[in-house]
């Protein structure tokens, strides 16, 4: 969709720090991280929010949910993470392209043990 910043990221029209990508999804690091690890997982298809999902999106959403743990593991979040999706005006959704925030902290590398 024209003028959608996340569609532009999905199409590689603007750069992002990509954490995961396949034909249906892309995950990239948030520009303004709210946690030591803050990645956004989006469908490449433009869907405005959870409210805009249809039956047609069932497989896509199942795929996205099952990918989260793999993406989190790739980010070193084996010890836990949060997943958040701000939906609509009262939730302060600023980008109108469905996205799942994946938030966590990297496993401590120091002190050892
Ligand atoms: P929302 O408040 O809509 O749930 O979150 C939108 C998120 O997108 C924010 O955390 C914001 O920092 C992030 N964001 C907005 N524009 C860009 C961008 O151009 N690149 C990246 N990597 N993140 C963005
Ligand atoms: Zn979009």
Short mmCIF file of N, CA and C and ligand atoms in Angstrom, two decimals:
data_model
loop_
_atom_site.label_atom_id
_atom_site.label_comp_id
_atom_site.label_asym_id
_atom_site.label_seq_id
_atom_site.Cartn_x
_atom_site.Cartn_y
_atom_site.Cartn_z
N UNK A 1 0.85 -1.20 0.00
CA UNK A 1 0.00 0.00 0.00
C UNK A 1 0.89 1.25 0.00
N UNK A 2 0.57 2.19 -0.86
CA UNK A 2 1.37 3.41 -0.97
C UNK A 2 1.31 4.18 0.35
N UNK A 3 2.38 4.86 0.67
CA UNK A 3 2.47 5.69 1.87
C UNK A 3 2.47 4.92 3.18
N UNK A 4 2.61 3.59 3.12
CA UNK A 4 2.70 2.82 4.36
C UNK A 4 4.16 2.48 4.59
N UNK A 5 4.71 2.97 5.69
CA UNK A 5 6.13 2.80 5.98
C UNK A 5 6.52 1.33 6.13
N UNK A 6 5.61 0.52 6.72
CA UNK A 6 5.95 -0.90 6.91
C UNK A 6 5.85 -1.67 5.59
N UNK A 7 4.96 -1.28 4.68
CA UNK A 7 4.95 -1.88 3.34
C UNK A 7 6.27 -1.56 2.64
N UNK A 8 6.74 -0.34 2.81
CA UNK A 8 8.02 0.06 2.19
C UNK A 8 9.17 -0.77 2.75
N UNK A 9 9.14 -1.04 4.06
CA UNK A 9 10.17 -1.90 4.67
C UNK A 9 10.04 -3.32 4.12
N UNK A 10 8.80 -3.83 4.04
CA UNK A 10 8.57 -5.19 3.51
C UNK A 10 9.06 -5.33 2.08
N UNK A 11 8.96 -4.25 1.31
CA UNK A 11 9.40 -4.26 -0.10
C UNK A 11 10.86 -3.85 -0.27
N UNK A 12 11.55 -3.65 0.85
CA UNK A 12 12.95 -3.20 0.83
C UNK A 12 13.11 -1.87 0.13
N UNK A 13 12.09 -1.04 0.20
CA UNK A 13 12.19 0.30 -0.41
C UNK A 13 12.85 1.28 0.54
N UNK A 14 12.74 0.99 1.84
CA UNK A 14 13.52 1.74 2.82
C UNK A 14 14.26 0.73 3.70
N UNK A 15 15.46 1.08 4.14
CA UNK A 15 16.28 0.11 4.85
C UNK A 15 15.77 -0.19 6.26
N UNK A 16 16.04 -1.40 6.73
CA UNK A 16 15.76 -1.76 8.11
C UNK A 16 16.76 -2.83 8.50
N UNK A 17 16.90 -3.02 9.79
CA UNK A 17 17.80 -4.06 10.30
C UNK A 17 16.98 -5.33 10.46
N UNK A 18 17.08 -6.21 9.49
CA UNK A 18 16.19 -7.37 9.39
C UNK A 18 16.65 -8.51 10.31
N UNK A 19 15.71 -9.04 11.10
CA UNK A 19 16.01 -10.16 12.00
C UNK A 19 15.53 -11.48 11.41
N UNK A 20 14.49 -11.43 10.57
CA UNK A 20 13.95 -12.64 9.95
C UNK A 20 13.15 -12.22 8.72
N UNK A 21 13.17 -13.08 7.71
CA UNK A 21 12.34 -12.79 6.53
C UNK A 21 12.01 -14.07 5.79
N UNK A 22 10.77 -14.17 5.31
CA UNK A 22 10.40 -15.20 4.34
C UNK A 22 9.43 -14.57 3.35
N UNK A 23 8.74 -15.38 2.57
CA UNK A 23 7.88 -14.79 1.53
C UNK A 23 6.66 -14.09 2.10
N UNK A 24 6.28 -14.42 3.34
CA UNK A 24 5.04 -13.84 3.91
C UNK A 24 5.27 -12.85 5.04
N UNK A 25 6.43 -12.96 5.70
CA UNK A 25 6.69 -12.18 6.91
C UNK A 25 8.03 -11.48 6.84
N UNK A 26 8.15 -10.39 7.60
CA UNK A 26 9.47 -9.81 7.82
C UNK A 26 9.51 -9.30 9.27
N UNK A 27 10.64 -9.50 9.93
CA UNK A 27 10.85 -9.00 11.29
C UNK A 27 12.09 -8.12 11.27
N UNK A 28 11.97 -6.95 11.87
CA UNK A 28 13.09 -5.99 11.84
C UNK A 28 13.16 -5.25 13.16
N UNK A 29 14.36 -4.77 13.48
CA UNK A 29 14.57 -4.09 14.75
C UNK A 29 13.89 -2.73 14.76
N UNK A 30 13.21 -2.42 15.87
CA UNK A 30 12.51 -1.14 16.02
C UNK A 30 13.52 0.01 16.02
N UNK A 31 13.13 1.09 15.34
CA UNK A 31 13.97 2.28 15.24
C UNK A 31 14.17 2.95 16.61
N UNK A 32 13.21 2.80 17.48
CA UNK A 32 13.22 3.47 18.78
C UNK A 32 12.95 2.41 19.87
N UNK A 33 13.95 1.55 20.12
CA UNK A 33 13.70 0.38 20.99
C UNK A 33 13.28 0.73 22.41
N UNK A 34 12.31 0.00 22.92
CA UNK A 34 11.79 0.20 24.27
C UNK A 34 12.30 -0.89 25.22
N UNK A 35 13.18 -1.74 24.73
CA UNK A 35 13.77 -2.83 25.52
C UNK A 35 15.11 -3.16 24.87
N UNK A 36 16.00 -3.86 25.58
CA UNK A 36 17.30 -4.20 24.99
C UNK A 36 17.17 -4.91 23.63
N UNK A 37 16.15 -5.75 23.49
CA UNK A 37 15.83 -6.33 22.18
C UNK A 37 14.39 -5.93 21.86
N UNK A 38 14.20 -5.29 20.72
CA UNK A 38 12.86 -4.83 20.33
C UNK A 38 12.73 -4.99 18.82
N UNK A 39 12.00 -6.03 18.44
CA UNK A 39 11.83 -6.37 17.02
C UNK A 39 10.34 -6.29 16.69
N UNK A 40 10.05 -5.91 15.46
CA UNK A 40 8.66 -5.85 14.98
C UNK A 40 8.47 -6.94 13.94
N UNK A 41 7.48 -7.79 14.16
CA UNK A 41 7.14 -8.83 13.17
C UNK A 41 5.89 -8.38 12.44
N UNK A 42 5.97 -8.34 11.11
CA UNK A 42 4.81 -7.91 10.32
C UNK A 42 4.54 -8.90 9.18
N UNK A 43 3.25 -8.99 8.78
CA UNK A 43 2.97 -9.69 7.53
C UNK A 43 3.37 -8.76 6.39
N UNK A 44 3.88 -9.33 5.30
CA UNK A 44 4.21 -8.47 4.15
C UNK A 44 2.94 -7.89 3.52
N UNK A 45 1.87 -8.65 3.63
CA UNK A 45 0.57 -8.16 3.14
C UNK A 45 0.11 -6.99 4.00
N UNK A 46 -0.40 -5.94 3.38
CA UNK A 46 -0.89 -4.80 4.16
C UNK A 46 -2.23 -5.15 4.81
N UNK A 47 -2.19 -5.25 6.14
CA UNK A 47 -3.41 -5.44 6.95
C UNK A 47 -3.32 -4.37 8.01
N UNK A 48 -4.37 -3.58 8.19
CA UNK A 48 -4.25 -2.40 9.04
C UNK A 48 -4.02 -2.74 10.51
N UNK A 49 -4.72 -3.73 11.01
CA UNK A 49 -4.61 -4.06 12.44
C UNK A 49 -5.29 -5.41 12.67
N UNK A 50 -5.29 -5.87 13.91
CA UNK A 50 -5.99 -7.11 14.23
C UNK A 50 -7.46 -7.02 13.83
N UNK A 51 -8.04 -5.83 13.95
CA UNK A 51 -9.46 -5.63 13.62
C UNK A 51 -9.75 -5.88 12.14
N UNK A 52 -8.73 -5.76 11.31
CA UNK A 52 -8.94 -5.86 9.86
C UNK A 52 -8.72 -7.28 9.33
N UNK A 53 -8.39 -8.21 10.23
CA UNK A 53 -8.16 -9.59 9.78
C UNK A 53 -9.44 -10.23 9.27
N UNK A 54 -9.29 -11.11 8.27
CA UNK A 54 -10.43 -11.87 7.74
C UNK A 54 -10.07 -13.35 7.77
N UNK A 55 -11.05 -14.19 7.49
CA UNK A 55 -10.84 -15.64 7.41
C UNK A 55 -9.68 -15.98 6.50
N UNK A 56 -9.53 -15.20 5.45
CA UNK A 56 -8.48 -15.41 4.45
C UNK A 56 -7.07 -15.33 5.08
N UNK A 57 -6.96 -14.65 6.21
CA UNK A 57 -5.65 -14.43 6.83
C UNK A 57 -5.27 -15.50 7.87
N UNK A 58 -6.15 -16.50 8.02
CA UNK A 58 -5.94 -17.53 9.05
C UNK A 58 -4.57 -18.20 8.94
N UNK A 59 -4.21 -18.67 7.77
CA UNK A 59 -2.95 -19.38 7.59
C UNK A 59 -1.76 -18.45 7.82
N UNK A 60 -1.89 -17.23 7.32
CA UNK A 60 -0.83 -16.23 7.49
C UNK A 60 -0.59 -15.95 8.97
N UNK A 61 -1.68 -15.78 9.73
CA UNK A 61 -1.53 -15.50 11.17
C UNK A 61 -1.00 -16.70 11.93
N UNK A 62 -1.44 -17.91 11.53
CA UNK A 62 -0.89 -19.11 12.16
C UNK A 62 0.60 -19.21 11.91
N UNK A 63 1.00 -18.92 10.70
CA UNK A 63 2.42 -18.94 10.33
C UNK A 63 3.19 -17.93 11.19
N UNK A 64 2.64 -16.73 11.32
CA UNK A 64 3.31 -15.67 12.10
C UNK A 64 3.46 -16.10 13.56
N UNK A 65 2.38 -16.64 14.16
CA UNK A 65 2.45 -17.01 15.58
C UNK A 65 3.47 -18.12 15.82
N UNK A 66 3.55 -19.06 14.88
CA UNK A 66 4.49 -20.17 15.05
C UNK A 66 5.94 -19.75 14.80
N UNK A 67 6.12 -18.65 14.10
CA UNK A 67 7.48 -18.17 13.82
C UNK A 67 8.07 -17.39 14.99
N UNK A 68 7.21 -16.88 15.89
CA UNK A 68 7.68 -15.98 16.94
C UNK A 68 8.77 -16.62 17.79
N UNK A 69 8.54 -17.86 18.21
CA UNK A 69 9.54 -18.47 19.11
C UNK A 69 10.87 -18.68 18.39
N UNK A 70 10.82 -18.94 17.11
CA UNK A 70 12.05 -19.13 16.33
C UNK A 70 12.81 -17.80 16.21
N UNK A 71 12.07 -16.74 15.95
CA UNK A 71 12.69 -15.42 15.85
C UNK A 71 13.27 -15.02 17.21
N UNK A 72 12.49 -15.27 18.27
CA UNK A 72 12.96 -14.93 19.62
C UNK A 72 14.22 -15.71 19.96
N UNK A 73 14.26 -16.98 19.62
CA UNK A 73 15.46 -17.79 19.90
C UNK A 73 16.65 -17.24 19.13
N UNK A 74 16.41 -16.81 17.90
CA UNK A 74 17.48 -16.24 17.08
C UNK A 74 18.02 -14.95 17.65
N UNK A 75 17.21 -14.30 18.46
CA UNK A 75 17.61 -13.03 19.09
C UNK A 75 18.21 -13.26 20.48
N UNK A 76 18.32 -14.50 20.90
CA UNK A 76 18.92 -14.81 22.20
C UNK A 76 17.94 -14.65 23.35
N UNK A 77 16.64 -14.82 23.06
CA UNK A 77 15.62 -14.58 24.09
C UNK A 77 15.05 -15.89 24.66
N UNK A 78 15.89 -16.90 24.77
CA UNK A 78 15.40 -18.21 25.24
C UNK A 78 14.82 -18.14 26.64
N UNK A 79 15.19 -17.10 27.38
CA UNK A 79 14.73 -17.02 28.78
C UNK A 79 13.39 -16.30 28.93
N UNK A 80 12.81 -15.85 27.79
CA UNK A 80 11.50 -15.21 27.86
C UNK A 80 11.45 -13.90 27.10
N UNK A 81 10.26 -13.50 26.73
CA UNK A 81 10.04 -12.27 25.95
C UNK A 81 8.56 -11.93 25.99
N UNK A 82 8.25 -10.70 25.62
CA UNK A 82 6.85 -10.26 25.54
C UNK A 82 6.47 -10.06 24.08
N UNK A 83 5.19 -10.28 23.77
CA UNK A 83 4.67 -9.99 22.43
C UNK A 83 3.48 -9.06 22.61
N UNK A 84 3.51 -7.92 21.91
CA UNK A 84 2.47 -6.89 22.06
C UNK A 84 2.00 -6.46 20.68
N UNK A 85 0.70 -6.29 20.54
CA UNK A 85 0.18 -5.68 19.32
C UNK A 85 -0.79 -4.58 19.70
N UNK A 86 -0.39 -3.34 19.44
CA UNK A 86 -1.27 -2.21 19.72
C UNK A 86 -2.30 -2.13 18.60
N UNK A 87 -3.55 -2.08 19.00
CA UNK A 87 -4.64 -2.21 18.04
C UNK A 87 -5.60 -1.03 18.17
N UNK A 88 -5.50 -0.09 17.23
CA UNK A 88 -6.44 1.03 17.20
C UNK A 88 -6.00 2.23 18.02
N UNK A 89 -6.83 3.23 17.92
CA UNK A 89 -6.51 4.56 18.47
C UNK A 89 -6.28 4.56 19.98
N UNK A 90 -7.14 3.90 20.73
CA UNK A 90 -7.02 3.92 22.19
C UNK A 90 -5.77 3.17 22.68
N UNK A 91 -5.22 2.33 21.81
CA UNK A 91 -3.98 1.60 22.15
C UNK A 91 -2.76 2.35 21.62
N UNK A 92 -2.99 3.53 21.05
CA UNK A 92 -1.91 4.36 20.49
C UNK A 92 -1.16 3.64 19.37
N UNK A 93 -1.89 2.92 18.53
CA UNK A 93 -1.26 2.31 17.35
C UNK A 93 -0.86 3.45 16.42
N UNK A 94 0.44 3.59 16.20
CA UNK A 94 0.92 4.72 15.38
C UNK A 94 1.12 4.34 13.92
N UNK A 95 1.50 3.09 13.67
CA UNK A 95 1.70 2.65 12.28
C UNK A 95 0.55 1.71 11.93
N UNK A 96 -0.22 2.09 10.91
CA UNK A 96 -1.45 1.36 10.58
C UNK A 96 -1.18 0.19 9.64
N UNK A 97 -0.24 -0.63 10.06
CA UNK A 97 0.06 -1.90 9.38
C UNK A 97 0.33 -2.88 10.51
N UNK A 98 -0.47 -3.92 10.58
CA UNK A 98 -0.40 -4.88 11.69
C UNK A 98 1.04 -5.27 12.03
N UNK A 99 1.38 -5.16 13.31
CA UNK A 99 2.72 -5.54 13.73
C UNK A 99 2.69 -6.09 15.15
N UNK A 100 3.61 -7.02 15.39
CA UNK A 100 3.76 -7.63 16.72
C UNK A 100 5.12 -7.21 17.26
N UNK A 101 5.10 -6.47 18.37
CA UNK A 101 6.35 -6.12 19.04
C UNK A 101 6.85 -7.36 19.77
N UNK A 102 8.11 -7.70 19.59
CA UNK A 102 8.75 -8.78 20.35
C UNK A 102 9.82 -8.11 21.21
N UNK A 103 9.62 -8.18 22.54
CA UNK A 103 10.46 -7.42 23.46
C UNK A 103 11.15 -8.34 24.45
N UNK A 104 12.42 -8.11 24.65
CA UNK A 104 13.13 -8.93 25.63
C UNK A 104 14.51 -8.40 25.89
N UNK A 105 15.22 -9.15 26.71
CA UNK A 105 16.62 -8.80 26.97
C UNK A 105 17.47 -10.00 26.59
N UNK A 106 18.63 -9.69 26.06
CA UNK A 106 19.53 -10.77 25.68
C UNK A 106 19.99 -11.54 26.91
N UNK A 107 20.29 -12.80 26.69
CA UNK A 107 20.84 -13.61 27.77
C UNK A 107 22.12 -12.94 28.27
N UNK A 108 22.28 -12.87 29.59
CA UNK A 108 23.48 -12.25 30.15
C UNK A 108 24.72 -13.03 29.74
N UNK A 109 25.68 -12.36 29.18
CA UNK A 109 26.92 -13.04 28.79
C UNK A 109 27.97 -12.89 29.90
N UNK A 110 27.72 -11.94 30.81
CA UNK A 110 28.65 -11.68 31.90
C UNK A 110 27.86 -11.28 33.13
N UNK A 111 28.13 -11.73 34.33
CA UNK A 111 29.25 -12.60 34.68
C UNK A 111 29.03 -14.04 34.22
N UNK A 112 30.10 -14.76 33.99
CA UNK A 112 29.95 -16.16 33.54
C UNK A 112 29.33 -17.02 34.63
N UNK A 113 28.66 -18.07 34.24
CA UNK A 113 28.06 -19.01 35.21
C UNK A 113 26.79 -18.44 35.76
P1 LIG B 1 2.92 1.18 17.47
O1 LIG B 1 2.90 2.29 18.44
O2 LIG B 1 2.18 1.51 16.19
O3 LIG B 1 2.47 -0.12 18.05
O4 LIG B 1 4.44 0.96 17.11
C1 LIG B 1 5.07 1.37 15.94
C2 LIG B 1 6.53 1.10 16.14
O5 LIG B 1 7.18 1.27 14.89
C3 LIG B 1 7.22 2.06 17.12
O6 LIG B 1 7.83 1.31 18.15
C4 LIG B 1 8.24 2.80 16.24
O7 LIG B 1 9.44 3.05 16.93
C5 LIG B 1 8.43 1.85 15.09
N1 LIG B 1 8.77 2.50 13.84
C6 LIG B 1 8.11 3.53 13.24
N2 LIG B 1 8.67 3.83 12.06
C7 LIG B 1 9.71 2.97 11.90
C8 LIG B 1 10.67 2.80 10.85
O8 LIG B 1 10.69 3.49 9.84
N3 LIG B 1 11.60 1.82 11.04
C9 LIG B 1 11.61 1.01 12.14
N4 LIG B 1 12.56 0.09 12.21
N5 LIG B 1 10.72 1.15 13.14
C10 LIG B 1 9.78 2.12 13.02
ZN1 LIG B 2 1.42 -1.50 4.93
#
